[in-house]
Amino acid sequence: MKHDLPSFAVLIDADNVNQESIAPILEEITRHARITVRRIYGDFTSQNLSAWKVKLAEHAIHPIQQYRNTVGKNASDSALIIDAMDLLHSRRFEGFCLVSSDSDFTRLATRIREDGLVVYGFGEKKAPKAFVNACDRYIYVENLLNTRAPDASAEIPTAESVPAGPNAPRAIDGSASAPDQIEPIPLAPAITAPLSFRPPALALNLLMRAYSNVADELGWALLGHLSSYIHANHSDFDPRSYGCTKFIDLIQKTASFELVQRQYKNGQSYFCRPASSAQPLETHTAAPRKSASRETYRAALVQAVSDATASNGWALVSAIGQKLKSAGRRVGESGHSTLTETLMATGLFEMRGSGAARYFRLRANGKAAIS
């Protein structure tokens, strides 16, 4: 039987994942792949893992028992790595999901990717950056837990009606669990506090940087290409970190992009470009000079473009840079790392071309924007 979705193996480090995370993690994986192997590794005779029994049966996860024969040594990690290599060499899979926040799996992730397979990582925000970057995508479980919708029909228990401690009912899939279904065994601490989302505006510099690399000759960027570029360079990027369900929601909430839907290949796709009202995001690493306001800097950009404009009405980006430098201004004053990002972030200019052959000119309404 032929399947449309790629085949993935899911390997779970029981010591580094909370039971409440399993359901949303598996749901997230099935959005992208078909799970053909589900294994979890740990010492399930220990008190803190013995409560996994019901959860494993519920999600058809095969437990791999590893006794702690030596204090300070984690046999579970070694078993997971050995199994992963065996599965990799079987050539049956197109990708792996490693569920852990442990840096011990960093080399495993890079080794799997070296064979051309996709690696998804799932873990908490405390995960080491090295492991996060070793994965094609790394999804924080905090984002998954905060986006799971509770059952609206379920009665919200009060503090007086719910027993405290490990006997308290825990919602796994949105429905309330009866108190007698929870065994009195210490569980890994659940993430119960509301997640503090980052304002969408904090993603603006990242979006602008990606836009400058994927925009076409007319200055439009396909949303799919924009998202792919960001994920390729930031494996832990997730719109849910900014309180947005989808990437397009994040684009809209920044209020810095013009968004249109038009014909692309065999269907309709969304394209974006910086809106005329887009403002560069000020950062602490590259603050504008104190004696110059944003408006005077924007005016300097307009003047540089004007001075560099050729007879065809367009100015080459390198020529603009030279004019800007001659005027005693720096790209770093804008808070952006490249001149292309700086120019597009203002929303004052049109762009065409790519790479070093990018050309700019003032939009028709550009002068009004800086007056």
Coordinates of C-alpha atoms in Angstrom, one line a residue:
M1 CA 0.0 0.0 0.0
K2 CA 1.4 3.4 -1.0
H3 CA 1.3 6.2 1.5
D4 CA 1.4 9.9 0.8
L5 CA 3.2 10.8 4.0
P6 CA 6.8 9.9 4.7
S7 CA 7.6 7.1 7.2
F8 CA 9.1 8.3 10.5
A9 CA 10.5 6.5 13.6
V10 CA 9.7 8.2 16.9
L11 CA 12.2 7.5 19.7
I12 CA 11.4 8.9 23.1
D13 CA 13.7 9.5 26.1
A14 CA 11.4 8.8 29.0
D15 CA 13.7 10.6 31.5
N16 CA 13.4 13.9 29.6
V17 CA 9.7 14.1 28.6
N18 CA 6.5 14.6 30.6
Q19 CA 3.5 12.3 30.2
E20 CA 1.2 15.2 29.4
S21 CA 3.4 16.1 26.4
I22 CA 3.0 12.7 24.6
A23 CA -0.4 13.2 23.1
P24 CA 0.3 16.7 21.5
I25 CA 3.7 15.6 20.3
L26 CA 2.3 12.6 18.5
E27 CA -0.5 14.8 17.0
E28 CA 2.1 17.3 15.8
I29 CA 4.2 14.5 14.2
T30 CA 1.2 13.0 12.3
R31 CA 0.7 16.4 10.7
H32 CA 3.9 15.8 8.8
A33 CA 4.5 12.1 8.7
R34 CA 3.2 8.6 9.2
I35 CA 4.6 7.0 12.4
T36 CA 5.7 3.4 11.8
V37 CA 7.9 2.9 14.9
R38 CA 7.1 4.2 18.4
R39 CA 9.6 3.4 21.1
I40 CA 10.3 4.8 24.5
Y41 CA 13.5 4.2 26.5
G42 CA 13.8 4.1 30.3
D43 CA 13.9 2.2 33.5
F44 CA 10.1 1.6 34.0
T45 CA 10.7 -0.2 37.3
S46 CA 11.7 3.1 38.9
Q47 CA 9.1 5.0 40.8
N48 CA 9.1 8.1 38.5
L49 CA 8.5 6.1 35.3
S50 CA 6.2 3.4 36.5
A51 CA 3.1 5.5 35.9
W52 CA 3.8 5.4 32.1
K53 CA 2.0 2.1 31.8
V54 CA -1.5 3.5 30.9
K55 CA 0.0 6.1 28.6
L56 CA 2.0 3.6 26.6
A57 CA -1.0 1.4 25.9
E58 CA -3.1 4.4 25.0
H59 CA -0.7 5.5 22.3
A60 CA 0.7 2.1 21.2
I61 CA 4.2 3.0 22.3
H62 CA 6.7 0.1 22.7
P63 CA 8.7 0.4 25.9
I64 CA 12.4 -0.6 25.8
Q65 CA 13.4 -1.4 29.4
Q66 CA 16.8 -0.4 30.5
Y67 CA 17.9 -1.1 34.1
R68 CA 20.1 1.4 35.9
N69 CA 23.0 -1.0 36.6
T70 CA 25.5 1.8 37.3
V71 CA 25.0 5.0 39.2
G72 CA 25.6 8.0 37.0
K73 CA 25.4 6.1 33.7
N74 CA 22.3 6.4 31.5
A75 CA 21.8 3.1 29.7
S76 CA 18.6 4.4 28.2
D77 CA 20.5 7.0 26.1
S78 CA 22.9 4.4 24.8
A79 CA 20.0 2.0 23.9
L80 CA 18.2 4.7 22.0
I81 CA 21.2 5.7 20.0
I82 CA 22.0 2.0 19.1
D83 CA 18.4 1.4 18.0
A84 CA 18.4 4.6 16.0
M85 CA 21.5 3.5 14.1
D86 CA 20.0 0.1 13.4
L87 CA 16.8 1.7 12.1
L88 CA 18.8 4.2 10.0
H89 CA 20.7 1.3 8.3
S90 CA 17.5 -0.5 7.6
R91 CA 16.7 2.2 5.0
R92 CA 13.0 1.9 5.9
F93 CA 12.5 5.5 7.1
E94 CA 12.5 9.0 5.6
G95 CA 12.9 10.7 9.0
F96 CA 13.3 10.4 12.7
C97 CA 11.7 12.2 15.7
L98 CA 13.9 12.4 18.8
V99 CA 11.8 13.4 21.8
S100 CA 14.3 14.7 24.4
S101 CA 15.9 17.8 25.8
D102 CA 19.2 16.0 26.3
S103 CA 22.4 17.2 24.6
D104 CA 23.6 13.6 24.4
F105 CA 21.6 13.1 21.2
T106 CA 23.3 16.0 19.3
R107 CA 25.7 13.8 17.4
L108 CA 22.9 11.3 16.7
A109 CA 20.8 14.0 15.1
T110 CA 23.7 15.2 12.9
R111 CA 24.6 11.6 11.9
I112 CA 21.0 10.9 10.7
R113 CA 20.9 14.1 8.7
E114 CA 24.2 13.2 7.1
D115 CA 22.4 10.2 5.6
G116 CA 19.9 12.6 4.0
L117 CA 17.0 12.0 6.4
V118 CA 14.9 14.6 8.2
V119 CA 15.2 14.9 12.0
Y120 CA 12.5 16.5 14.1
G121 CA 13.3 17.2 17.8
F122 CA 10.8 17.7 20.6
G123 CA 11.7 19.0 24.0
E124 CA 11.5 21.8 26.5
K125 CA 12.9 25.3 26.1
K126 CA 15.8 24.4 28.4
A127 CA 17.2 22.1 25.6
P128 CA 20.8 22.9 24.8
K129 CA 21.2 25.0 21.6
A130 CA 23.6 22.5 20.1
F131 CA 20.9 19.8 20.1
V132 CA 18.3 22.2 18.9
N133 CA 20.4 23.3 15.9
A134 CA 21.4 19.7 15.1
C135 CA 17.7 19.0 14.1
D136 CA 15.9 20.1 11.0
R137 CA 13.1 21.3 13.2
Y138 CA 12.9 21.5 16.9
I139 CA 9.5 22.1 18.5
Y140 CA 9.1 23.2 22.1
V141 CA 6.5 21.2 24.0
E142 CA 5.5 24.3 25.8
N143 CA 4.0 25.6 22.6
L144 CA 2.1 22.4 22.0
L145 CA 0.7 22.3 25.5
N146 CA -0.5 25.9 25.3
T147 CA -2.3 25.5 22.0
R148 CA -4.3 22.4 22.9
A149 CA -7.9 23.5 23.3
P150 CA -9.7 22.4 26.5
D151 CA -13.0 20.7 26.4
A152 CA -15.6 23.5 26.6
S153 CA -18.2 21.1 27.9
A154 CA -16.1 20.0 30.8
E155 CA -16.8 21.6 34.1
I156 CA -13.9 23.7 35.4
P157 CA -12.9 22.3 38.8
T158 CA -12.4 24.7 41.7
A159 CA -9.5 24.6 44.1
E160 CA -11.8 23.1 46.8
S161 CA -13.1 20.3 44.5
V162 CA -9.7 19.1 43.2
P163 CA -7.4 17.1 45.5
A164 CA -3.8 18.5 45.4
G165 CA -0.7 16.5 44.7
P166 CA -0.2 13.5 42.3
N167 CA -3.8 12.2 42.9
A168 CA -5.2 15.3 41.2
P169 CA -7.0 14.7 37.8
R170 CA -4.8 15.6 34.8
A171 CA -6.2 16.5 31.4
I172 CA -4.3 14.8 28.6
D173 CA -6.5 15.1 25.5
G174 CA -8.8 17.9 26.7
S175 CA -11.2 15.7 28.6
A176 CA -11.2 15.6 32.4
S177 CA -9.7 12.5 34.0
A178 CA -11.4 10.9 37.0
P179 CA -9.3 11.1 40.2
D180 CA -9.3 7.3 40.6
Q181 CA -7.6 6.9 37.2
I182 CA -4.4 8.5 38.4
E183 CA -2.0 6.3 40.4
P184 CA -0.5 7.9 43.5
I185 CA 3.0 8.0 42.0
P186 CA 5.2 11.1 41.6
L187 CA 5.2 12.3 38.1
A188 CA 7.6 14.6 36.3
P189 CA 6.5 18.2 36.9
A190 CA 3.9 19.3 34.4
I191 CA 3.9 22.6 32.6
T192 CA 0.9 24.3 34.1
A193 CA 1.8 28.0 34.1
P194 CA 0.5 30.0 31.2
L195 CA 3.2 30.6 28.5
S196 CA 4.4 34.1 28.1
F197 CA 4.3 34.7 24.4
R198 CA 6.7 37.0 22.7
P199 CA 5.2 40.0 20.9
P200 CA 4.9 39.3 17.1
A201 CA 6.9 42.5 16.5
L202 CA 10.0 40.8 17.9
A203 CA 10.0 38.5 14.9
L204 CA 10.2 41.5 12.5
N205 CA 14.0 41.5 12.1
L206 CA 14.0 37.8 11.4
L207 CA 11.3 38.1 8.9
M208 CA 13.0 41.0 7.1
R209 CA 16.3 39.2 6.9
A210 CA 14.5 36.1 5.4
Y211 CA 12.6 38.3 3.0
S212 CA 15.7 40.0 1.6
N213 CA 17.0 36.5 0.7
V214 CA 13.9 35.0 -1.0
A215 CA 12.2 38.0 -2.6
D216 CA 11.8 37.8 -6.4
E217 CA 12.8 40.5 -8.9
L218 CA 9.5 42.4 -8.3
G219 CA 10.0 42.5 -4.6
W220 CA 7.5 39.8 -3.7
A221 CA 8.3 36.8 -1.5
L222 CA 6.3 33.6 -1.6
L223 CA 5.1 32.9 2.0
G224 CA 6.1 29.2 1.6
H225 CA 9.6 30.2 0.6
L226 CA 9.9 32.7 3.4
S227 CA 8.8 30.1 6.0
S228 CA 11.2 27.5 4.6
Y229 CA 14.1 29.8 4.7
I230 CA 13.5 30.8 8.3
H231 CA 13.1 27.1 9.4
A232 CA 16.3 26.2 7.5
N233 CA 18.3 28.7 9.4
H234 CA 16.4 28.6 12.8
S235 CA 15.3 25.1 13.6
D236 CA 13.4 26.2 16.7
F237 CA 11.4 28.9 14.9
D238 CA 7.7 28.5 15.6
P239 CA 4.9 31.0 15.1
R240 CA 3.3 29.6 18.3
S241 CA 6.2 31.2 20.3
Y242 CA 4.6 34.5 19.3
G243 CA 1.1 33.5 20.1
C244 CA 0.2 32.8 16.5
T245 CA -1.3 29.5 15.2
K246 CA 0.1 29.8 11.7
F247 CA 2.9 31.5 9.9
I248 CA 0.5 33.8 7.9
D249 CA -1.0 34.9 11.3
L250 CA 2.5 36.1 12.4
I251 CA 3.0 38.0 9.1
Q252 CA -0.3 39.7 9.6
K253 CA 0.2 40.6 13.3
T254 CA 3.5 42.3 12.7
A255 CA 1.5 44.8 10.6
S256 CA 4.7 45.4 8.5
F257 CA 3.9 43.4 5.4
E258 CA 1.6 43.8 2.5
L259 CA -0.1 40.4 1.8
V260 CA -1.7 39.4 -1.4
Q261 CA -3.1 36.1 -2.8
R262 CA -2.4 35.4 -6.5
Q263 CA -2.1 32.6 -9.0
Y264 CA 1.0 30.4 -8.5
K265 CA 1.7 27.3 -10.5
N266 CA -1.6 25.3 -10.3
G267 CA -3.3 27.1 -7.5
Q268 CA -3.5 30.2 -5.3
S269 CA -0.6 31.2 -3.0
Y270 CA 0.2 34.1 -0.7
F271 CA 2.9 36.6 -1.4
C272 CA 4.2 39.4 0.8
R273 CA 6.4 42.4 0.7
P274 CA 7.2 45.2 3.3
A275 CA 4.3 47.6 3.7
S276 CA 5.0 51.3 3.2
S277 CA 4.4 51.8 6.9
A278 CA 6.9 49.1 7.9
Q279 CA 9.3 50.3 10.6
P280 CA 12.7 48.7 11.4
L281 CA 12.8 47.1 14.8
E282 CA 15.1 48.8 17.2
T283 CA 17.5 46.3 18.9
H284 CA 19.9 46.6 21.8
T285 CA 22.8 45.3 19.7
A286 CA 22.7 48.0 17.0
A287 CA 21.1 51.2 18.4
P288 CA 20.8 54.3 16.1
R289 CA 23.2 57.1 16.9
K290 CA 21.8 59.3 19.6
S291 CA 22.2 62.5 17.6
A292 CA 20.2 61.2 14.6
S293 CA 16.5 60.5 14.6
R294 CA 15.0 57.7 12.6
E295 CA 13.5 60.3 10.2
T296 CA 16.8 61.8 9.3
Y297 CA 18.3 58.4 8.7
R298 CA 15.4 57.5 6.4
A299 CA 16.0 60.8 4.6
A300 CA 19.7 59.9 4.2
L301 CA 18.6 56.6 2.6
V302 CA 16.4 58.4 0.2
Q303 CA 19.2 60.7 -0.8
A304 CA 21.7 57.9 -1.2
V305 CA 19.2 56.0 -3.5
S306 CA 18.6 59.2 -5.5
D307 CA 22.3 60.0 -5.9
A308 CA 23.0 56.4 -7.0
T309 CA 20.1 56.2 -9.5
A310 CA 21.2 55.5 -13.1
S311 CA 19.5 56.6 -16.3
N312 CA 17.1 53.7 -16.2
G313 CA 15.6 54.9 -12.9
W314 CA 17.2 52.2 -10.7
A315 CA 20.0 52.3 -8.2
L316 CA 22.4 49.3 -7.7
V317 CA 22.6 48.3 -4.1
S318 CA 26.4 48.6 -4.0
A319 CA 26.2 52.1 -5.4
I320 CA 23.7 53.0 -2.7
G321 CA 26.1 51.7 -0.1
Q322 CA 28.9 53.9 -1.4
K323 CA 26.7 57.0 -1.4
L324 CA 25.5 56.2 2.2
K325 CA 29.0 55.8 3.4
S326 CA 30.1 59.0 1.7
A327 CA 27.4 60.8 3.7
G328 CA 28.9 59.5 6.9
R329 CA 26.1 57.0 7.6
R330 CA 26.3 53.3 8.5
V331 CA 23.9 50.4 7.9
G332 CA 24.3 49.5 11.6
E333 CA 22.4 52.6 12.6
S334 CA 19.2 51.0 11.3
G335 CA 19.3 48.0 13.5
H336 CA 19.7 45.7 10.5
S337 CA 22.7 43.7 9.3
T338 CA 22.5 44.4 5.6
L339 CA 21.7 47.3 3.4
T340 CA 19.0 45.3 1.6
E341 CA 17.2 44.6 4.8
T342 CA 17.5 48.3 5.8
L343 CA 16.1 49.5 2.6
M344 CA 13.2 47.1 2.5
A345 CA 12.3 47.6 6.2
T346 CA 11.5 51.2 5.5
G347 CA 8.8 50.4 3.0
L348 CA 10.0 53.4 1.0
F349 CA 11.6 51.5 -1.9
E350 CA 10.8 49.0 -4.6
M351 CA 13.3 46.3 -5.4
R352 CA 14.2 44.0 -8.3
G353 CA 17.0 41.6 -9.0
S354 CA 18.8 39.3 -6.6
G355 CA 22.1 38.9 -4.8
A356 CA 24.7 41.6 -5.7
A357 CA 22.6 42.6 -8.6
R358 CA 19.7 44.1 -6.6
Y359 CA 18.3 47.4 -7.7
F360 CA 16.2 49.9 -5.8
R361 CA 14.1 52.9 -6.5
L362 CA 11.8 55.2 -4.5
R363 CA 8.1 54.1 -4.4
A364 CA 5.6 56.6 -5.8
N365 CA 4.4 57.5 -2.2
G366 CA 7.9 57.3 -0.7
K367 CA 8.4 61.1 -0.3
A368 CA 5.2 61.5 1.6
A369 CA 6.3 58.8 4.0
I370 CA 9.3 60.8 5.2
S371 CA 7.9 64.3 5.1

